[in-house]
Short mmCIF file of C-alpha atoms in Angstrom, two decimals:
data_model
loop_
_atom_site.label_atom_id
_atom_site.label_comp_id
_atom_site.label_asym_id
_atom_site.label_seq_id
_atom_site.Cartn_x
_atom_site.Cartn_y
_atom_site.Cartn_z
CA MET A 285 -14.44 26.15 -9.19
CA ASN A 286 -11.07 25.45 -7.58
CA PRO A 287 -11.45 22.23 -5.49
CA LEU A 288 -9.31 23.77 -2.76
CA HIS A 289 -12.20 26.07 -1.82
CA SER A 290 -14.04 23.17 -0.19
CA ARG A 291 -10.89 22.35 1.77
CA GLU A 292 -10.92 25.85 3.25
CA LYS A 293 -14.47 25.26 4.49
CA ASP A 294 -13.36 21.96 6.03
CA PHE A 295 -10.66 23.81 7.97
CA GLU A 296 -13.16 26.09 9.63
CA LYS A 297 -15.20 23.11 10.80
CA ILE A 298 -12.12 21.17 11.96
CA LYS A 299 -10.68 24.08 13.95
CA GLN A 300 -13.91 24.41 15.90
CA THR A 301 -14.32 20.69 16.66
CA LYS A 302 -13.12 18.83 19.76
CA TYR A 303 -12.34 15.30 18.62
CA ASP A 304 -12.23 12.08 20.57
CA LEU A 305 -9.26 10.93 18.49
CA ILE A 306 -6.65 12.55 16.28
CA ILE A 307 -4.59 10.17 14.13
CA ILE A 308 -1.23 11.26 12.74
CA GLY A 309 -0.34 9.30 9.62
CA GLY A 310 -2.35 8.49 6.51
CA GLY A 311 -0.89 5.11 5.60
CA VAL A 312 -2.88 1.90 5.76
CA THR A 313 -2.54 1.66 9.56
CA GLY A 314 -3.78 5.20 10.16
CA ALA A 315 -6.58 4.71 7.64
CA GLY A 316 -7.58 1.47 9.35
CA ILE A 317 -7.63 3.16 12.76
CA ALA A 318 -9.80 5.98 11.39
CA LEU A 319 -12.36 3.55 9.96
CA ASP A 320 -12.43 1.40 13.09
CA ALA A 321 -12.77 4.38 15.43
CA ILE A 322 -15.42 6.26 13.46
CA SER A 323 -17.49 3.09 12.98
CA ARG A 324 -17.48 2.51 16.75
CA GLY A 325 -18.87 5.99 17.37
CA LEU A 326 -15.78 8.16 18.07
CA LYS A 327 -15.30 11.61 16.56
CA VAL A 328 -12.16 11.28 14.41
CA LEU A 329 -9.64 13.47 12.60
CA LEU A 330 -6.76 12.02 10.55
CA VAL A 331 -3.87 14.18 9.32
CA GLU A 332 -1.09 13.18 6.92
CA LYS A 333 1.91 15.40 6.17
CA GLY A 334 2.14 14.23 2.54
CA ASP A 335 -0.36 12.38 0.44
CA PHE A 336 -2.18 9.35 1.76
CA ALA A 337 -0.07 6.19 1.40
CA SER A 338 2.94 8.24 0.31
CA GLY A 339 5.28 6.38 2.68
CA THR A 340 5.49 2.66 3.34
CA SER A 341 1.90 2.02 2.20
CA SER A 342 2.70 2.57 -1.48
CA LYS A 343 6.07 0.79 -1.46
CA SER A 344 5.33 -2.79 -0.40
CA THR A 345 5.35 -5.96 -2.52
CA LYS A 346 1.61 -5.36 -2.95
CA LEU A 347 0.55 -8.67 -1.51
CA ILE A 348 -1.98 -9.49 1.17
CA HIS A 349 -0.02 -12.52 2.27
CA GLY A 350 0.33 -14.67 5.33
CA GLY A 351 4.11 -14.64 5.59
CA LEU A 352 5.11 -18.22 4.87
CA ARG A 353 8.67 -17.55 5.94
CA TYR A 354 7.50 -16.60 9.45
CA LEU A 355 6.75 -20.27 10.05
CA LYS A 356 10.52 -20.84 9.89
CA GLN A 357 10.86 -18.25 12.67
CA PHE A 358 8.10 -19.99 14.68
CA GLU A 359 5.92 -16.85 14.70
CA ILE A 360 2.80 -19.02 14.78
CA GLY A 361 0.51 -16.32 16.18
CA LEU A 362 1.53 -13.83 13.47
CA VAL A 363 1.00 -16.40 10.71
CA ARG A 364 -2.40 -17.37 12.11
CA GLU A 365 -3.60 -13.78 12.40
CA VAL A 366 -2.46 -12.43 9.04
CA GLY A 367 -3.34 -15.69 7.31
CA ARG A 368 -6.94 -15.37 8.39
CA GLU A 369 -7.00 -11.65 7.68
CA ARG A 370 -6.29 -12.32 3.98
CA ALA A 371 -9.71 -13.85 3.44
CA ILE A 372 -11.45 -11.11 5.44
CA VAL A 373 -9.91 -8.27 3.43
CA HIS A 374 -10.64 -10.11 0.17
CA LYS A 375 -14.30 -10.36 1.21
CA LEU A 376 -14.40 -6.64 2.08
CA CYS A 377 -12.69 -5.42 -1.10
CA PRO A 378 -12.71 -8.12 -3.80
CA HIS A 379 -11.68 -5.88 -6.71
CA LEU A 380 -8.48 -4.83 -4.91
CA VAL A 381 -7.60 -8.00 -3.00
CA VAL A 382 -7.43 -10.74 -5.61
CA PRO A 383 -6.61 -14.44 -5.10
CA GLU A 384 -3.18 -15.29 -6.47
CA LYS A 385 -1.75 -18.79 -6.62
CA MET A 386 1.90 -18.68 -5.56
CA LEU A 387 4.39 -21.22 -6.91
CA LEU A 388 7.23 -22.22 -4.60
CA PRO A 389 9.93 -24.15 -6.54
CA LEU A 390 11.95 -26.64 -4.50
CA TYR A 391 15.65 -27.43 -4.97
CA GLU A 392 18.03 -29.92 -3.41
CA ASP A 393 20.06 -27.18 -1.74
CA GLY A 394 17.16 -24.74 -1.18
CA SER A 395 15.64 -23.26 1.95
CA PHE A 396 12.69 -25.66 1.89
CA GLY A 397 12.91 -29.44 1.57
CA LYS A 398 10.05 -31.30 -0.10
CA PHE A 399 8.69 -33.00 3.03
CA ALA A 400 9.17 -29.91 5.20
CA THR A 401 7.46 -27.77 2.56
CA SER A 402 4.49 -30.12 2.28
CA LEU A 403 4.11 -30.09 6.05
CA GLY A 404 4.74 -26.34 6.31
CA LEU A 405 2.16 -25.50 3.65
CA TRP A 406 -0.34 -27.81 5.33
CA VAL A 407 0.25 -25.98 8.64
CA TYR A 408 0.02 -22.66 6.79
CA ASP A 409 -3.38 -23.64 5.36
CA PHE A 410 -4.55 -24.93 8.74
CA LEU A 411 -3.57 -21.76 10.60
CA ALA A 412 -5.20 -19.56 7.96
CA ASP A 413 -8.39 -21.68 7.63
CA VAL A 414 -7.76 -22.18 3.90
CA GLU A 415 -10.40 -24.35 2.26
CA GLY A 416 -11.26 -25.96 -1.09
CA GLU A 417 -9.19 -25.36 -4.19
CA ASP A 418 -7.06 -22.78 -2.41
CA LYS A 419 -5.41 -25.50 -0.31
CA ARG A 420 -1.77 -26.26 -1.02
CA MET A 421 -0.90 -28.62 -3.86
CA MET A 422 2.46 -30.35 -4.12
CA LEU A 423 4.01 -30.82 -7.58
CA THR A 424 6.57 -33.17 -9.12
CA LYS A 425 9.58 -31.77 -10.96
CA GLU A 426 7.83 -32.34 -14.30
CA GLU A 427 4.62 -30.67 -13.14
CA THR A 428 6.58 -27.70 -11.77
CA LEU A 429 8.34 -27.17 -15.10
CA GLU A 430 5.04 -27.52 -16.95
CA HIS A 431 3.66 -24.67 -14.86
CA GLU A 432 6.87 -22.61 -15.09
CA PRO A 433 9.20 -23.73 -17.92
CA LEU A 434 11.66 -20.85 -17.38
CA LEU A 435 12.80 -22.21 -14.01
CA LYS A 436 16.30 -23.58 -13.56
CA LYS A 437 16.10 -27.33 -14.07
CA GLU A 438 19.30 -28.33 -12.29
CA LYS A 439 18.59 -29.80 -8.82
CA LEU A 440 14.88 -28.97 -9.09
CA THR A 441 12.94 -31.55 -7.06
CA GLY A 442 9.40 -30.24 -7.40
CA GLY A 443 7.26 -27.41 -6.18
CA GLY A 444 4.25 -26.32 -4.21
CA PHE A 445 1.25 -24.16 -5.05
CA TYR A 446 -0.37 -22.21 -2.21
CA ALA A 447 -2.86 -19.35 -1.94
CA GLU A 448 -2.04 -15.67 -1.42
CA TYR A 449 -3.73 -12.42 -2.47
CA ARG A 450 -2.45 -9.64 -4.74
CA THR A 451 -3.39 -6.02 -4.08
CA ASP A 452 -2.43 -2.41 -4.70
CA ASP A 453 -1.36 -1.11 -1.30
CA ALA A 454 -1.90 2.58 -2.09
CA ARG A 455 -5.32 2.00 -3.65
CA LEU A 456 -6.36 -0.10 -0.66
CA THR A 457 -5.34 2.75 1.66
CA ILE A 458 -7.27 5.29 -0.42
CA GLU A 459 -10.40 3.12 -0.39
CA ILE A 460 -10.23 2.71 3.40
CA ILE A 461 -9.83 6.49 3.74
CA LYS A 462 -12.88 7.04 1.52
CA THR A 463 -14.90 4.56 3.58
CA ALA A 464 -13.91 6.29 6.83
CA ARG A 465 -15.05 9.61 5.32
CA GLN A 466 -18.41 8.08 4.45
CA PHE A 467 -18.83 7.21 8.12
CA GLY A 468 -18.05 10.82 9.06
CA ALA A 469 -14.31 10.96 9.75
CA ASP A 470 -12.48 14.16 8.87
CA VAL A 471 -9.27 13.50 6.93
CA LEU A 472 -6.59 15.84 5.60
CA ASN A 473 -3.60 15.11 3.43
CA TYR A 474 -0.74 17.61 3.15
CA ALA A 475 -1.40 18.51 6.78
CA GLU A 476 1.60 17.97 9.07
CA ALA A 477 1.51 17.62 12.85
CA VAL A 478 4.35 20.01 13.73
CA SER A 479 3.95 19.96 17.52
CA PHE A 480 1.83 18.61 20.36
CA LEU A 481 -0.49 20.58 22.63
CA TYR A 482 -0.47 19.75 26.36
CA ASN A 483 -2.89 20.48 29.18
CA ASN A 484 -1.98 21.73 32.66
CA GLU A 485 -1.16 18.17 33.76
CA GLY A 486 1.31 17.75 30.90
CA GLN A 487 -0.93 15.37 28.98
CA VAL A 488 -1.26 15.53 25.19
CA GLU A 489 -4.55 17.23 24.30
CA GLY A 490 -4.08 18.00 20.61
CA ILE A 491 -1.71 19.04 17.86
CA GLU A 492 -0.64 22.06 15.88
CA VAL A 493 -1.08 21.38 12.17
CA LYS A 494 0.70 22.99 9.24
CA ASP A 495 -1.33 22.85 6.06
CA HIS A 496 1.18 22.55 3.22
CA LEU A 497 -1.31 23.50 0.50
CA PHE A 498 -2.23 26.87 2.05
CA GLU A 499 0.92 27.34 4.18
CA LYS A 500 -1.21 28.02 7.26
CA ASN A 501 -1.02 26.64 10.80
CA PHE A 502 -3.92 25.84 13.08
CA LYS A 503 -4.52 24.01 16.36
CA VAL A 504 -6.96 21.20 17.04
CA LYS A 505 -7.77 19.29 20.24
CA ALA A 506 -8.76 15.73 21.07
CA GLY A 507 -9.18 13.33 23.97
CA VAL A 508 -6.44 11.06 22.57
CA VAL A 509 -3.71 11.46 19.95
CA VAL A 510 -2.38 8.40 18.11
CA SER A 511 0.78 8.39 16.01
CA ALA A 512 0.59 5.90 13.14
CA ALA A 513 3.37 7.62 11.23
CA GLY A 514 5.30 4.53 10.14
CA PRO A 515 9.01 5.35 9.67
CA TRP A 516 8.41 8.74 11.32
CA VAL A 517 7.01 7.34 14.59
CA ASP A 518 10.27 7.88 16.48
CA GLU A 519 10.51 11.48 15.27
CA LEU A 520 7.13 12.21 16.85
CA ARG A 521 8.13 10.37 20.02
CA LYS A 522 11.18 12.66 20.18
CA LYS A 523 8.93 15.71 19.87
CA ASP A 524 6.88 14.33 22.73
CA GLY A 525 10.06 13.66 24.74
CA SER A 526 9.11 10.01 25.07
CA LEU A 527 11.58 8.14 22.84
CA SER A 528 12.85 5.15 24.83
CA LYS A 529 15.22 2.22 24.29
CA LYS A 530 12.37 0.52 22.47
CA ARG A 531 12.74 2.10 19.05
CA LEU A 532 12.34 1.54 15.33
CA PHE A 533 14.73 -0.14 12.96
CA LEU A 534 14.27 0.99 9.35
CA SER A 535 14.75 -1.61 6.64
CA LYS A 536 14.82 -0.67 2.95
CA GLY A 537 12.94 -2.79 0.44
CA VAL A 538 13.54 -2.33 -3.29
CA HIS A 539 11.46 -3.63 -6.21
CA ILE A 540 12.24 -3.63 -9.91
CA VAL A 541 9.79 -3.73 -12.83
CA VAL A 542 10.52 -5.23 -16.26
CA PRO A 543 8.32 -5.79 -19.33
CA HIS A 544 6.49 -9.09 -19.09
CA ASP A 545 7.75 -10.13 -22.51
CA ARG A 546 11.30 -9.94 -21.09
CA PHE A 547 10.38 -12.00 -18.03
CA PRO A 548 7.29 -13.95 -19.13
CA VAL A 549 6.51 -15.94 -16.00
CA LYS A 550 3.15 -17.69 -16.03
CA ASN A 551 2.65 -17.58 -12.27
CA ALA A 552 3.49 -15.50 -9.23
CA LEU A 553 6.60 -17.09 -7.69
CA TYR A 554 8.36 -17.12 -4.34
CA PHE A 555 11.90 -18.43 -4.64
CA ASP A 556 15.28 -18.81 -2.98
CA VAL A 557 18.15 -16.36 -3.04
CA PRO A 558 21.68 -17.70 -2.34
CA ASP A 559 21.98 -15.70 0.90
CA GLY A 560 19.03 -17.61 2.38
CA ARG A 561 16.34 -14.99 1.76
CA MET A 562 13.30 -15.40 -0.48
CA ILE A 563 11.99 -13.00 -3.11
CA PHE A 564 8.85 -12.69 -5.25
CA ALA A 565 8.38 -12.38 -9.01
CA ILE A 566 4.81 -11.33 -9.83
CA PRO A 567 3.23 -10.77 -13.26
CA ARG A 568 0.89 -7.76 -13.43
CA TRP A 569 -0.70 -6.67 -16.72
CA ASN A 570 2.16 -5.97 -19.16
CA VAL A 571 5.00 -6.16 -16.61
CA THR A 572 6.62 -8.44 -14.07
CA TYR A 573 7.84 -6.97 -10.80
CA ILE A 574 10.48 -8.49 -8.56
CA GLY A 575 11.29 -7.87 -4.91
CA THR A 576 12.32 -7.33 -2.33
CA THR A 577 15.60 -6.44 -0.66
CA ASP A 578 15.89 -6.11 3.12
CA THR A 579 18.77 -3.87 4.22
CA PRO A 580 19.33 -1.37 7.08
CA TYR A 581 18.55 2.24 6.20
CA SER A 582 19.55 5.52 7.84
CA GLY A 583 19.21 8.05 5.00
CA ASP A 584 16.54 10.56 3.97
CA LYS A 585 13.16 9.02 4.81
CA ASN A 586 11.40 11.34 2.37
CA ARG A 587 13.38 10.16 -0.67
CA VAL A 588 14.28 6.50 -0.60
CA LEU A 589 15.94 5.30 -3.82
CA ALA A 590 16.90 2.02 -5.42
CA GLU A 591 20.66 1.83 -5.64
CA GLU A 592 22.67 -0.07 -8.23
CA LYS A 593 23.61 -2.77 -5.72
CA ASP A 594 19.91 -3.32 -4.92
CA VAL A 595 19.03 -3.71 -8.59
CA LYS A 596 21.98 -6.05 -9.16
CA TYR A 597 20.95 -8.20 -6.19
CA LEU A 598 17.45 -8.73 -7.58
CA MET A 599 18.58 -9.26 -11.16
CA ASP A 600 21.27 -11.74 -10.12
CA ALA A 601 18.68 -13.67 -8.12
CA CYS A 602 16.33 -13.84 -11.11
CA ASN A 603 19.05 -14.79 -13.56
CA LEU A 604 20.22 -17.58 -11.26
CA MET A 605 16.71 -19.01 -10.89
CA PHE A 606 15.67 -18.27 -14.50
CA PRO A 607 18.91 -18.66 -16.50
CA GLU A 608 17.26 -18.30 -19.91
CA VAL A 609 15.90 -14.84 -19.09
CA ASN A 610 19.26 -13.06 -18.62
CA LEU A 611 17.91 -9.72 -17.37
CA SER A 612 20.12 -6.63 -17.49
CA LYS A 613 19.70 -2.98 -16.48
CA LYS A 614 18.53 -2.04 -19.95
CA ASP A 615 15.43 -4.18 -19.36
CA LEU A 616 14.20 -2.10 -16.43
CA SER A 617 10.93 -0.21 -16.82
CA SER A 618 10.96 1.28 -13.31
CA THR A 619 11.99 0.75 -9.70
CA TRP A 620 10.60 1.67 -6.32
CA ALA A 621 12.03 1.68 -2.82
CA GLY A 622 10.37 1.99 0.57
CA LEU A 623 10.96 1.55 4.28
CA ARG A 624 9.69 -1.03 6.76
CA PRO A 625 9.42 0.41 10.28
CA LEU A 626 10.41 -2.67 12.31
CA ILE A 627 10.72 -2.92 16.08
CA TYR A 628 14.46 -3.08 16.83
CA GLU A 629 15.78 -6.39 18.13
CA GLU A 630 19.41 -6.59 19.17
CA ASP A 631 21.71 -9.03 17.31
CA LYS A 632 19.19 -9.67 14.52
CA SER A 633 19.55 -8.78 10.84
CA ALA A 634 16.84 -6.79 9.04
CA SER A 635 15.32 -9.90 7.49
CA GLU A 636 15.31 -11.73 10.84
CA MET A 637 13.49 -9.01 12.79
CA SER A 638 9.86 -9.69 13.64
CA ARG A 639 7.05 -8.09 11.62
CA LYS A 640 4.89 -7.96 14.75
CA ASP A 641 3.30 -4.65 15.62
CA GLU A 642 3.63 -2.96 18.99
CA ILE A 643 1.80 -0.13 20.76
CA PHE A 644 3.76 2.39 22.83
CA LYS A 645 2.14 4.76 25.31
CA SER A 646 4.11 7.71 26.66
CA GLN A 647 3.77 9.23 30.14
CA ASN A 648 2.31 12.24 28.35
CA GLY A 649 -0.49 10.14 26.87
CA LEU A 650 0.72 9.90 23.27
CA ILE A 651 -0.12 6.49 21.80
CA SER A 652 2.14 5.19 19.00
CA ILE A 653 1.65 2.10 16.84
CA ALA A 654 4.59 0.68 14.88
CA GLY A 655 5.75 -2.46 13.12
CA GLY A 656 3.30 -4.91 11.57
CA LYS A 657 2.42 -5.89 8.03
CA LEU A 658 0.07 -4.59 5.36
CA THR A 659 -2.01 -7.75 5.72
CA GLY A 660 -2.57 -7.16 9.43
CA TYR A 661 -3.66 -3.52 9.23
CA ARG A 662 -7.23 -4.21 10.38
CA LYS A 663 -6.22 -6.08 13.55
CA MET A 664 -3.56 -3.46 14.29
CA ALA A 665 -6.26 -0.82 14.06
CA GLU A 666 -8.59 -2.80 16.31
CA ARG A 667 -5.94 -3.18 19.03
CA THR A 668 -5.06 0.51 18.82
CA VAL A 669 -8.68 1.68 19.06
CA ASP A 670 -9.20 -0.65 22.04
CA VAL A 671 -6.39 1.23 23.84
CA VAL A 672 -7.83 4.60 22.78
CA ILE A 673 -11.28 3.72 24.14
CA GLU A 674 -9.80 2.44 27.39
CA ASN A 675 -8.07 5.82 27.84
CA LEU A 676 -11.18 7.80 26.98
CA LYS A 677 -13.32 5.77 29.39
CA LYS A 678 -10.87 6.45 32.21
CA GLU A 679 -11.53 10.15 31.68
CA HIS A 680 -15.30 9.52 31.28
CA GLN A 681 -15.16 11.08 27.83
CA VAL A 682 -17.11 8.41 25.93
CA GLU A 683 -19.96 5.98 26.50
CA ASN A 684 -22.25 3.63 24.57
CA LEU A 685 -19.64 2.81 21.93
CA LYS A 686 -20.10 -0.04 19.48
CA PRO A 687 -17.72 -3.01 19.33
CA CYS A 688 -15.24 -3.37 16.45
CA LYS A 689 -17.08 -4.36 13.28
CA THR A 690 -14.56 -3.62 10.52
CA ASP A 691 -14.60 -7.27 9.50
CA GLN A 692 -18.15 -6.59 8.29
CA ILE A 693 -17.72 -3.16 6.64
CA PRO A 694 -17.29 -3.33 2.84
CA ILE A 695 -14.48 -1.07 1.67
CA GLY A 696 -15.20 1.65 -0.88
CA ARG A 697 -17.94 4.06 -1.90
CA LYS A 698 -19.65 1.50 -4.15
CA PRO A 699 -18.31 -1.85 -2.97
CA LEU A 700 -18.52 -5.00 -5.06
CA LYS A 701 -19.78 -8.10 -3.25
CA ASN A 702 -17.52 -10.84 -4.60
CA SER A 703 -15.20 -11.96 -7.40
CA GLU A 704 -18.17 -12.77 -9.64
CA GLU A 705 -19.37 -9.17 -9.44
CA VAL A 706 -15.83 -7.95 -10.12
CA ASN A 707 -15.62 -10.05 -13.29
CA GLN A 708 -19.08 -8.92 -14.39
CA CYS A 709 -18.04 -5.30 -13.87
CA LYS A 710 -14.91 -5.83 -16.00
CA SER A 711 -16.98 -7.42 -18.76
CA GLU A 712 -19.46 -4.52 -18.81
CA ILE A 713 -16.71 -1.90 -18.86
CA ALA A 714 -14.90 -3.73 -21.67
CA THR A 715 -18.10 -3.71 -23.72
CA LEU A 716 -18.62 0.01 -23.11
CA ILE A 717 -15.12 0.97 -24.23
CA ALA A 718 -14.64 -1.62 -27.01
CA ARG A 719 -14.92 0.96 -29.78
CA HIS A 720 -12.31 3.17 -28.13
CA PHE A 721 -9.53 0.69 -27.34
CA SER A 722 -8.21 -2.30 -29.27
CA ASN A 723 -7.14 -3.75 -25.90
CA ALA A 724 -10.48 -3.00 -24.20
CA ALA A 725 -10.29 -6.04 -21.91
CA VAL A 726 -6.88 -4.93 -20.56
CA VAL A 727 -8.06 -1.32 -20.03
CA ALA A 728 -11.22 -2.57 -18.31
CA ASP A 729 -9.17 -4.83 -16.06
CA TYR A 730 -6.96 -1.86 -15.12
CA LEU A 731 -9.92 0.44 -14.41
CA VAL A 732 -11.89 -2.05 -12.31
CA ALA A 733 -8.79 -3.33 -10.48
CA ASN A 734 -8.09 0.27 -9.42
CA TYR A 735 -11.51 1.86 -9.03
CA GLY A 736 -13.96 -1.03 -8.71
CA LYS A 737 -17.57 -0.15 -9.61
CA GLU A 738 -16.57 3.52 -9.69
CA ALA A 739 -14.86 2.76 -13.02
CA PHE A 740 -18.27 3.43 -14.60
CA GLU A 741 -18.01 7.05 -13.38
CA ILE A 742 -14.68 7.38 -15.19
CA VAL A 743 -16.05 5.93 -18.44
CA GLU A 744 -19.01 8.31 -18.21
CA ARG A 745 -16.51 11.18 -18.36
CA PHE A 746 -15.26 10.12 -21.79
CA PRO A 747 -16.02 12.70 -24.51
CA ASN A 748 -18.22 11.87 -27.48
CA GLY A 749 -16.30 10.31 -30.32
CA LEU A 750 -13.15 8.25 -30.09
CA VAL A 751 -11.13 8.26 -26.86
CA ASN A 752 -7.34 8.26 -26.84
CA GLN A 753 -4.89 7.60 -24.00
CA TRP A 754 -4.83 11.24 -22.87
CA GLU A 755 -8.62 11.41 -22.63
CA LEU A 756 -8.61 8.24 -20.52
CA ILE A 757 -6.00 9.79 -18.21
CA LYS A 758 -7.94 13.07 -18.03
CA ALA A 759 -11.16 11.23 -17.10
CA GLU A 760 -9.27 9.40 -14.33
CA ILE A 761 -7.78 12.66 -13.03
CA ASP A 762 -11.18 14.38 -12.95
CA PHE A 763 -12.64 11.45 -11.01
CA CYS A 764 -9.73 11.39 -8.54
CA ILE A 765 -9.85 15.14 -7.92
CA LYS A 766 -13.59 15.00 -7.25
CA ASN A 767 -13.66 11.85 -5.11
CA GLU A 768 -10.21 11.07 -3.71
CA LEU A 769 -8.62 14.25 -2.30
CA THR A 770 -6.15 14.40 -5.18
CA PHE A 771 -4.28 17.71 -5.29
CA LEU A 772 -0.96 17.12 -7.06
CA PRO A 773 0.16 15.22 -10.19
CA LEU A 774 2.11 12.63 -8.21
CA ASP A 775 -0.97 11.85 -6.12
CA PHE A 776 -2.52 10.63 -9.33
CA LEU A 777 0.51 9.15 -11.08
CA ASN A 778 1.61 7.13 -8.06
CA ARG A 779 -1.00 6.55 -5.34
CA ARG A 780 -4.28 6.75 -7.34
CA SER A 781 -3.42 5.07 -10.64
CA GLY A 782 -0.11 3.22 -10.17
CA ARG A 783 0.93 4.46 -13.60
CA LEU A 784 4.31 5.68 -12.35
CA TYR A 785 5.54 2.12 -11.83
CA PHE A 786 3.29 -0.17 -13.85
CA ASP A 787 2.51 1.80 -17.01
CA LEU A 788 5.26 4.39 -17.25
CA ASP A 789 6.09 3.78 -20.91
CA VAL A 790 2.52 4.60 -21.96
CA THR A 791 2.04 7.43 -19.45
CA GLU A 792 5.36 9.30 -19.76
CA PRO A 793 4.51 11.00 -23.10
CA HIS A 794 1.56 12.65 -21.31
CA ILE A 795 3.41 13.84 -18.19
CA ASP A 796 3.56 17.47 -19.36
CA GLN A 797 -0.18 17.45 -20.18
CA ILE A 798 -0.93 15.99 -16.75
CA VAL A 799 1.04 18.66 -14.87
CA HIS A 800 -0.48 21.48 -16.91
CA TYR A 801 -3.97 20.09 -16.41
CA PHE A 802 -3.50 20.15 -12.63
CA ALA A 803 -2.21 23.72 -12.92
CA GLU A 804 -5.36 24.71 -14.80
CA VAL A 805 -7.78 23.00 -12.38
CA PHE A 806 -6.08 24.33 -9.22
CA GLU A 807 -5.14 27.75 -10.67
CA TRP A 808 -1.44 27.49 -9.92
CA SER A 809 1.00 30.35 -10.23
CA GLU A 810 3.88 30.04 -12.70
CA SER A 811 6.28 29.32 -9.83
CA LYS A 812 4.03 26.53 -8.50
CA LEU A 813 3.78 25.06 -11.99
CA GLU A 814 7.56 25.03 -12.42
CA ALA A 815 8.09 23.52 -8.97
CA GLN A 816 5.64 20.70 -9.76
CA LYS A 817 7.20 20.10 -13.17
CA ASN A 818 10.59 19.70 -11.51
CA LEU A 819 9.24 17.43 -8.77
CA VAL A 820 7.48 15.14 -11.23
CA ALA A 821 10.50 15.04 -13.53
CA ARG A 822 12.78 14.12 -10.62
CA THR A 823 10.39 11.42 -9.40
CA VAL A 824 10.09 9.89 -12.87
CA GLN A 825 13.87 9.91 -13.13
CA ASP A 826 14.14 8.26 -9.71
CA ALA A 827 11.75 5.55 -10.88
CA LYS A 828 13.69 4.80 -14.06
CA VAL A 829 17.19 5.84 -12.99
CA PHE A 830 18.78 2.61 -14.24
CA ASN A 831 16.84 2.49 -17.49
#
C-alpha cells in the first residue's frame, strides 16, 4: 500500500481540527516547540514546507556545545544556559548526543593565552556545572603533541582539553518530531504555509497550507500561530505585514569532509585561524569534517552552496595548523553549506553577532522566534511556549496546563537510558550482523548512532542469507518510510541517514537503486521519477562539486 494514503487520512482530520497552536517550521526549534507545547496539554500542528531539518538544522557543525568563544564576548548568560543544556540533552538522547573531548591547542600568537585559557575553561566548566573527568585539563607542549602529533610545533605552548558533545543535528530533529507525535502532535512535512488567515479584528487565526506532495491547498485554524522558520522568518513577517527594523542577518557556514586517512586527527579540535576566528576539525567514522566559515549571505536560501573561496579558507587553515597534512581539493569527499539566522546588530561582522534568540510578536498576533543555537533549542522552545500560553490565557482559550517538563522527557520512540545502554546496544547489533559485514562494529556504531534502539528493527528487515550494502540501505529506507515520514530519496540520503555527506563514496553506487526503490514504493509517474533523479544528481554534485 502506498504510504501516502495514510497522509490523505491525516489531512481530513487536520482540516476539521481547531488547534491551540500552529507552528511553521520543522527545524529543531519548531520540533522543540511542538514537543514542549503538546506535553503541556496544548493541541498542536506543525507544518514544514520541505522536509524536517532541511534548512539550518541539517547544516550545523553537529555539536551540542557551550560556545567557548562567547566567553570572549562576555555573553555569560548564553554560555551558562547552553552549557547546562548540553548535559540535559545528552541525558535525554544519549545515542545521539555523545560526549566528545575537545582539544584546544595554544600558541604564542594565538587567540588564547595559557593562563587566560586555563581560567576561561575553569569558568566555562563552572557555568556549565561540569563535574568529574569532564572538567578541563591543561596540557604541556609535549603532552599536547602526544595527543595530537600532526599539530604545528612552532610556537606551540601547550593545550587544553574540555568537554563538548557531538550529535547529528538532523537526526536529533527527527527524533524530537517523533517524540512530539507520540504525545499526539500532528506534523506535516512538504506542507507550506502560503498565507495567514485573519479574524474580524485583524488577528492571525490560522494559515492556508499548500501540500507539495498532493499539490492541494487547505486552511486550518488555531488560537496562536508561531513562526519558527529560521532563515525564512522575515519572509513570513513580510506576509504578515509586520517586518520591522529588527530583522535577520543571514550568515553562511560551510563545512568540508575529507577521508580520515588523509587527515587522521586523533581528537576533535578547536583551533585558531589567522583572521582571529576559530574552526573545528572533528573525526567521525571514516572521515574528518572541518568547519565553519561565517560570511554574510544574500543569495537563494533554498540552495546554499560551498564556493571555492570557502573551501580554500578551510583548507588553508588546516594546512597552516597541520603542515604535514597538506590537504588539496582532490582530497574532498563532500561539502555542505547552511545559513545561520542571526539577529542583525549594526556595525558587527557575522562572527561577532550574538547567537542569542529573540521572540517577536506582531500587532496581528503572529509570534516569531529567531536566532539562537542548536544547543539551546529546548530553552528557546520553553520561552516560546510560555508566550503562547500567556496569549491563549488572555483569550480564555486554555486552562489546567502542565508546566514545562521537556528536561524530563526522553527523546525517541524507544529511548536508551544512558551511555552504557548505548554501548550495550552497539555490541548486540555487532554480534547480530557479524556474519554479514567484515566491519560489523563500524556498521553497528553507525546504525545505533543514527537510530538508537530502533536499529534492531532495521536488522530484523535483513533478508535471509548474506546481506550486502544495498540490502542494508533498503532495510534503512523501509524503516524510515514506515516510522519517520520519509517521502523522497533526499529525505533518506541527507536527513535520516547522513550518507550524503559522511558515507558518499560507499552510497553513491546505489543512488539509482535508491531513487527507483522510492518510485516503486510511492508509485511515481515517469515524470516524477525523472524529476527526482535530476534533483538527487544535482544535490550529489553540489555536495562533491570540488571533488
